[in-house]
PDB file of C-alpha atoms and ligand atoms in Angstrom:
ATOM      1  CA  MET A  30     -47.865 119.824 113.039  1.00 91.00           C
ATOM      2  CA  ARG A  31     -49.584 122.187 115.922  1.00 93.00           C
ATOM      3  CA  VAL A  32     -47.785 123.513 118.840  1.00 95.00           C
ATOM      4  CA  SER A  33     -49.488 125.883 121.809  1.00 95.00           C
ATOM      5  CA  VAL A  34     -47.243 128.890 122.336  1.00 95.00           C
ATOM      6  CA  THR A  35     -50.206 130.700 124.912  1.00 94.00           C
ATOM      7  CA  GLU A  36     -47.553 130.739 127.390  1.00 94.00           C
ATOM      8  CA  LEU A  37     -45.428 132.581 125.711  1.00 95.00           C
ATOM      9  CA  VAL A  38     -46.792 135.191 123.640  1.00 93.00           C
ATOM     10  CA  GLY A  39     -46.912 138.446 125.005  1.00 89.00           C
ATOM     11  CA  ASN A  40     -43.952 137.821 126.638  1.00 93.00           C
ATOM     12  CA  PRO A  41     -40.594 138.768 125.620  1.00 93.00           C
ATOM     13  CA  GLY A  42     -38.025 137.142 127.178  1.00 94.00           C
ATOM     14  CA  GLU A  43     -40.128 133.995 128.488  1.00 95.00           C
ATOM     15  CA  THR A  44     -38.504 130.387 126.368  1.00 96.00           C
ATOM     16  CA  ARG A  45     -39.655 127.225 125.819  1.00 95.00           C
ATOM     17  CA  GLU A  46     -37.485 123.960 124.632  1.00 97.00           C
ATOM     18  CA  LEU A  47     -39.156 121.732 122.439  1.00 97.00           C
ATOM     19  CA  THR A  48     -38.059 118.338 121.563  1.00 97.00           C
ATOM     20  CA  ARG A  49     -39.360 116.163 119.932  1.00 95.00           C
ATOM     21  CA  ALA A  50     -39.202 112.956 117.120  1.00 96.00           C
ATOM     22  CA  VAL A  51     -41.626 112.801 114.416  1.00 94.00           C
ATOM     23  CA  PRO A  52     -42.245 111.399 111.363  1.00 91.00           C
ATOM     24  CA  PRO A  53     -42.092 113.622 107.861  1.00 88.00           C
ATOM     25  CA  GLU A  54     -45.265 113.126 106.857  1.00 86.00           C
ATOM     26  CA  THR A  55     -46.156 114.796 110.243  1.00 89.00           C
ATOM     27  CA  PHE A  56     -45.247 118.177 108.036  1.00 89.00           C
ATOM     28  CA  GLY A  57     -47.906 117.528 105.048  1.00 83.00           C
ATOM     29  CA  GLU A  58     -47.089 115.085 102.125  1.00 72.00           C
ATOM     30  CA  ASP A  59     -47.787 117.002  99.806  1.00 68.00           C
ATOM     31  CA  PRO A  60     -46.130 119.373  97.496  1.00 63.00           C
ATOM     32  CA  TRP A  61     -43.011 118.058  98.857  1.00 65.00           C
ATOM     33  CA  GLY A  62     -43.873 113.908  98.113  1.00 63.00           C
ATOM     34  CA  PRO A  63     -40.164 112.747  96.655  1.00 65.00           C
ATOM     35  CA  VAL A  64     -38.005 114.611 100.027  1.00 70.00           C
ATOM     36  CA  VAL A  65     -40.509 112.237 101.912  1.00 72.00           C
ATOM     37  CA  THR A  66     -39.935 109.162 100.687  1.00 78.00           C
ATOM     38  CA  ALA A  67     -35.928 109.670 100.778  1.00 84.00           C
ATOM     39  CA  VAL A  68     -36.104 110.598 104.622  1.00 89.00           C
ATOM     40  CA  GLU A  69     -35.473 107.225 106.629  1.00 90.00           C
ATOM     41  CA  GLY A  70     -37.149 107.250 109.963  1.00 92.00           C
ATOM     42  CA  ASP A  71     -37.711 110.406 112.204  1.00 94.00           C
ATOM     43  CA  VAL A  72     -36.723 113.539 112.330  1.00 95.00           C
ATOM     44  CA  ALA A  73     -35.370 115.411 115.060  1.00 97.00           C
ATOM     45  CA  MET A  74     -36.195 117.867 116.275  1.00 97.00           C
ATOM     46  CA  ALA A  75     -34.405 119.702 118.930  1.00 98.00           C
ATOM     47  CA  LEU A  76     -35.863 122.693 119.165  1.00 97.00           C
ATOM     48  CA  HIS A  77     -35.977 126.987 120.784  1.00 97.00           C
ATOM     49  CA  LEU A  78     -38.901 128.732 122.142  1.00 97.00           C
ATOM     50  CA  ASP A  79     -38.637 132.566 122.270  1.00 97.00           C
ATOM     51  CA  ALA A  80     -41.473 134.651 122.679  1.00 96.00           C
ATOM     52  CA  VAL A  81     -40.476 138.394 120.894  1.00 95.00           C
ATOM     53  CA  VAL A  82     -41.470 141.086 120.796  1.00 92.00           C
ATOM     54  CA  GLU A  83     -42.408 140.430 117.341  1.00 92.00           C
ATOM     55  CA  GLY A  84     -43.508 136.940 117.454  1.00 94.00           C
ATOM     56  CA  ILE A  85     -41.771 133.208 118.508  1.00 96.00           C
ATOM     57  CA  LEU A  86     -38.825 133.160 117.121  1.00 97.00           C
ATOM     58  CA  VAL A  87     -38.180 129.151 116.567  1.00 97.00           C
ATOM     59  CA  ARG A  88     -34.259 128.440 117.176  1.00 97.00           C
ATOM     60  CA  GLY A  89     -32.479 124.872 117.224  1.00 98.00           C
ATOM     61  CA  THR A  90     -31.154 121.787 114.745  1.00 97.00           C
ATOM     62  CA  LEU A  91     -33.372 118.964 112.588  1.00 96.00           C
ATOM     63  CA  GLY A  92     -31.157 115.571 112.218  1.00 95.00           C
ATOM     64  CA  PHE A  93     -32.525 113.799 109.452  1.00 94.00           C
ATOM     65  CA  ASP A  94     -31.582 110.758 108.009  1.00 93.00           C
ATOM     66  CA  VAL A  95     -31.490 110.434 104.210  1.00 90.00           C
ATOM     67  CA  GLN A  96     -31.589 107.376 101.890  1.00 90.00           C
ATOM     68  CA  LEU A  97     -29.820 108.261  98.264  1.00 88.00           C
ATOM     69  CA  PRO A  98     -28.700 106.255  96.032  1.00 90.00           C
ATOM     70  CA  CYS A  99     -24.801 106.516  95.040  1.00 93.00           C
ATOM     71  CA  ALA A 100     -23.996 109.254  92.277  1.00 91.00           C
ATOM     72  CA  ARG A 101     -21.869 106.511  90.050  1.00 93.00           C
ATOM     73  CA  CYS A 102     -23.277 103.574  91.137  1.00 94.00           C
ATOM     74  CA  LEU A 103     -26.741 103.662  91.941  1.00 93.00           C
ATOM     75  CA  GLU A 104     -25.862 101.484  95.332  1.00 93.00           C
ATOM     76  CA  PRO A 105     -28.289 103.432  98.268  1.00 92.00           C
ATOM     77  CA  GLN A 106     -25.521 105.944 100.896  1.00 92.00           C
ATOM     78  CA  HIS A 107     -27.856 106.483 104.439  1.00 91.00           C
ATOM     79  CA  VAL A 108     -26.351 110.134 105.396  1.00 89.00           C
ATOM     80  CA  HIS A 109     -27.564 112.158 108.164  1.00 92.00           C
ATOM     81  CA  ARG A 110     -27.279 115.775 108.538  1.00 91.00           C
ATOM     82  CA  ASP A 111     -27.707 118.571 111.182  1.00 94.00           C
ATOM     83  CA  VAL A 112     -30.383 121.733 109.899  1.00 94.00           C
ATOM     84  CA  ALA A 113     -29.570 124.378 112.308  1.00 96.00           C
ATOM     85  CA  VAL A 114     -32.757 126.543 111.360  1.00 96.00           C
ATOM     86  CA  ALA A 115     -33.956 130.136 112.999  1.00 96.00           C
ATOM     87  CA  GLU A 116     -37.167 131.886 111.941  1.00 95.00           C
ATOM     88  CA  LEU A 117     -39.737 134.468 113.735  1.00 95.00           C
ATOM     89  CA  PHE A 118     -43.508 133.523 114.173  1.00 95.00           C
ATOM     90  CA  LEU A 119     -44.637 136.839 112.827  1.00 93.00           C
ATOM     91  CA  ASP A 120     -47.592 138.245 116.089  1.00 91.00           C
ATOM     92  CA  PRO A 121     -50.923 139.625 113.537  1.00 87.00           C
ATOM     93  CA  ALA A 122     -51.568 141.671 116.697  1.00 85.00           C
ATOM     94  CA  LYS A 123     -47.398 143.512 116.882  1.00 82.00           C
ATOM     95  CA  GLN A 124     -48.050 143.974 112.480  1.00 77.00           C
ATOM     96  CA  ASP A 125     -48.789 146.710 110.204  1.00 75.00           C
ATOM     97  CA  GLU A 126     -51.774 146.697 107.524  1.00 72.00           C
ATOM     98  CA  ASP A 127     -48.797 146.953 104.971  1.00 71.00           C
ATOM     99  CA  ASP A 128     -45.872 144.171 106.325  1.00 70.00           C
ATOM    100  CA  GLU A 129     -45.707 142.218 104.477  1.00 74.00           C
ATOM    101  CA  ASP A 130     -47.184 138.281 105.618  1.00 74.00           C
ATOM    102  CA  ASP A 131     -44.984 134.760 105.419  1.00 78.00           C
ATOM    103  CA  PRO A 132     -47.262 132.227 104.765  1.00 82.00           C
ATOM    104  CA  GLY A 133     -46.844 129.388 107.146  1.00 88.00           C
ATOM    105  CA  TYR A 134     -44.830 132.052 110.043  1.00 93.00           C
ATOM    106  CA  GLU A 135     -47.052 133.242 111.495  1.00 93.00           C
ATOM    107  CA  LEU A 136     -49.172 132.423 114.880  1.00 94.00           C
ATOM    108  CA  ILE A 137     -51.857 130.565 113.796  1.00 93.00           C
ATOM    109  CA  ASP A 138     -55.639 129.897 116.104  1.00 93.00           C
ATOM    110  CA  GLY A 139     -56.125 133.469 117.194  1.00 92.00           C
ATOM    111  CA  ARG A 140     -52.485 134.018 118.719  1.00 93.00           C
ATOM    112  CA  THR A 141     -51.830 130.421 120.514  1.00 95.00           C
ATOM    113  CA  ALA A 142     -49.995 127.924 118.616  1.00 96.00           C
ATOM    114  CA  ILE A 143     -47.293 127.971 115.904  1.00 96.00           C
ATOM    115  CA  ASP A 144     -47.292 125.751 113.045  1.00 95.00           C
ATOM    116  CA  LEU A 145     -44.094 123.769 112.444  1.00 96.00           C
ATOM    117  CA  SER A 146     -44.446 122.253 109.062  1.00 93.00           C
ATOM    118  CA  THR A 147     -43.784 124.803 107.221  1.00 92.00           C
ATOM    119  CA  LEU A 148     -40.390 125.233 108.452  1.00 94.00           C
ATOM    120  CA  ALA A 149     -39.374 122.067 108.737  1.00 93.00           C
ATOM    121  CA  ARG A 150     -40.506 121.294 105.291  1.00 90.00           C
ATOM    122  CA  ASP A 151     -38.109 124.074 103.814  1.00 89.00           C
ATOM    123  CA  ALA A 152     -35.386 123.011 105.820  1.00 90.00           C
ATOM    124  CA  LEU A 153     -35.323 119.389 105.234  1.00 88.00           C
ATOM    125  CA  VAL A 154     -35.944 120.048 101.384  1.00 85.00           C
ATOM    126  CA  ILE A 155     -33.979 123.196 101.044  1.00 84.00           C
ATOM    127  CA  ASP A 156     -30.767 120.594 103.266  1.00 83.00           C
ATOM    128  CA  LEU A 157     -31.161 118.156 101.208  1.00 82.00           C
ATOM    129  CA  PRO A 158     -28.284 117.028  99.502  1.00 79.00           C
ATOM    130  CA  VAL A 159     -28.030 116.922  96.008  1.00 77.00           C
ATOM    131  CA  ARG A 160     -26.173 113.974  95.275  1.00 82.00           C
ATOM    132  CA  VAL A 161     -23.574 111.944  96.761  1.00 88.00           C
ATOM    133  CA  VAL A 162     -21.401 109.267  96.189  1.00 92.00           C
ATOM    134  CA  CYS A 163     -20.290 106.168  98.123  1.00 93.00           C
ATOM    135  CA  ARG A 164     -16.997 106.779  98.447  1.00 92.00           C
ATOM    136  CA  GLU A 165     -14.492 109.169  96.865  1.00 92.00           C
ATOM    137  CA  ASP A 166     -13.065 106.533  94.686  1.00 93.00           C
ATOM    138  CA  CYS A 167     -16.633 105.039  93.718  1.00 94.00           C
ATOM    139  CA  LEU A 168     -15.163 103.677  90.372  1.00 92.00           C
ATOM    140  CA  GLY A 169     -19.070 104.533  88.923  1.00 93.00           C
ATOM    141  CA  LEU A 170     -21.087 102.043  87.085  1.00 93.00           C
ATOM    142  CA  CYS A 171     -19.423 101.310  83.874  1.00 91.00           C
ATOM    143  CA  PRO A 172     -19.682 103.425  80.393  1.00 87.00           C
ATOM    144  CA  ARG A 173     -20.016 100.407  78.351  1.00 87.00           C
ATOM    145  CA  CYS A 174     -22.087  97.304  79.514  1.00 91.00           C
ATOM    146  CA  GLY A 175     -23.453  98.231  82.509  1.00 90.00           C
ATOM    147  CA  ALA A 176     -21.955  96.560  85.031  1.00 92.00           C
ATOM    148  CA  ASP A 177     -20.910  97.824  88.416  1.00 93.00           C
ATOM    149  CA  ARG A 178     -17.302  99.233  88.535  1.00 92.00           C
ATOM    150  CA  ASN A 179     -16.956  98.748  92.253  1.00 92.00           C
ATOM    151  CA  ARG A 180     -17.653  94.755  91.918  1.00 92.00           C
ATOM    152  CA  VAL A 181     -16.838  93.071  88.560  1.00 91.00           C
ATOM    153  CA  ASP A 182     -14.468  93.793  86.539  1.00 90.00           C
ATOM    154  CA  CYS A 183     -16.499  93.738  82.850  1.00 89.00           C
ATOM    155  CA  GLY A 184     -13.131  94.088  80.938  1.00 88.00           C
ATOM    156  CA  HIS A 185     -13.575  97.504  79.169  1.00 86.00           C
ATOM    157  CA  ARG A 186     -10.992 100.043  79.397  1.00 77.00           C
ATOM    158  CA  PRO A 187     -11.809 104.175  80.165  1.00 66.00           C
ATOM    159  CA  GLY A 188     -10.415 105.637  76.711  1.00 64.00           C
ATOM    160  CA  GLU A 189     -12.378 102.448  74.551  1.00 58.00           C
ATOM    161  CA  GLU A 190     -14.745 103.258  72.377  1.00 61.00           C
ATOM    162  CA  PRO A 191     -18.089 103.737  74.850  1.00 57.00           C
ATOM    163  CA  ASP A 192     -21.186 102.085  73.461  1.00 61.00           C
ATOM    164  CA  PRO A 193     -23.369 104.956  71.808  1.00 65.00           C
ATOM    165  CA  ARG A 194     -25.905 104.930  74.085  1.00 70.00           C
ATOM    166  CA  TRP A 195     -23.966 105.445  77.220  1.00 66.00           C
ATOM    167  CA  ALA A 196     -21.858 107.906  75.383  1.00 66.00           C
ATOM    168  CA  LYS A 197     -24.282 110.365  76.816  1.00 69.00           C
ATOM    169  CA  LEU A 198     -22.725 108.806  80.757  1.00 70.00           C
ATOM    170  CA  ALA A 199     -18.957 109.980  79.593  1.00 65.00           C
ATOM    171  CA  ASP A 200     -20.502 114.600  79.325  1.00 67.00           C
ATOM    172  CA  LEU A 201     -21.581 113.894  82.625  1.00 70.00           C
ATOM    173  CA  ASP A 202     -19.572 115.818  85.855  1.00 69.00           C
ATOM    174  CA  LEU A 203     -19.434 113.160  88.264  1.00 68.00           C
ATOM    175  CA  ARG A 204     -16.230 114.759  90.442  1.00 69.00           C
ATOM    176  CA  PRO A 205     -17.257 115.160  94.011  1.00 65.00           C
ATOM    177  CA  GLU A 206     -18.467 119.004  96.117  1.00 59.00           C
TER     178      GLU A 206
HETATM  179 ZN1  LIG B  19     -20.139 104.415  94.618  1.00 57.82          ZN
END
């Protein structure tokens, strides 16, 4: 996702707001494909682009909804996230020969634009919840028969000998973080 920064480059102190809602595919399909499918709807970008001596400082928030299965009962859950970002896009003209490259975080197109794809992907991937539960007291699936115990009473009680096929589930740590 390219953004022109022509009027900012070389004018430290200048700032611009960037508010936009874009589908996650805008940030590319590979190699973060599975994440794209978890995001529902558009990613709301509310960013400030600040011109600094070293390049362009991009800061603000990315808001998005994700759909993930409950870790216990597997029911789809909808979670909203707001991720704070702050990244410096380096101006190659202000860099020394031996400065380290940070691919995706530099001015491109002859120092007239930045590409926000890497920033957005990094922010979304890092902040994607690893596991969610539909509610703190979700009863989960019965380790013996697999029934959703929030909905049905399958008659099996904790402490009973689990079906060997489900024995591994008993070892899972399902406590909320
Ligand atoms: Zn649940």
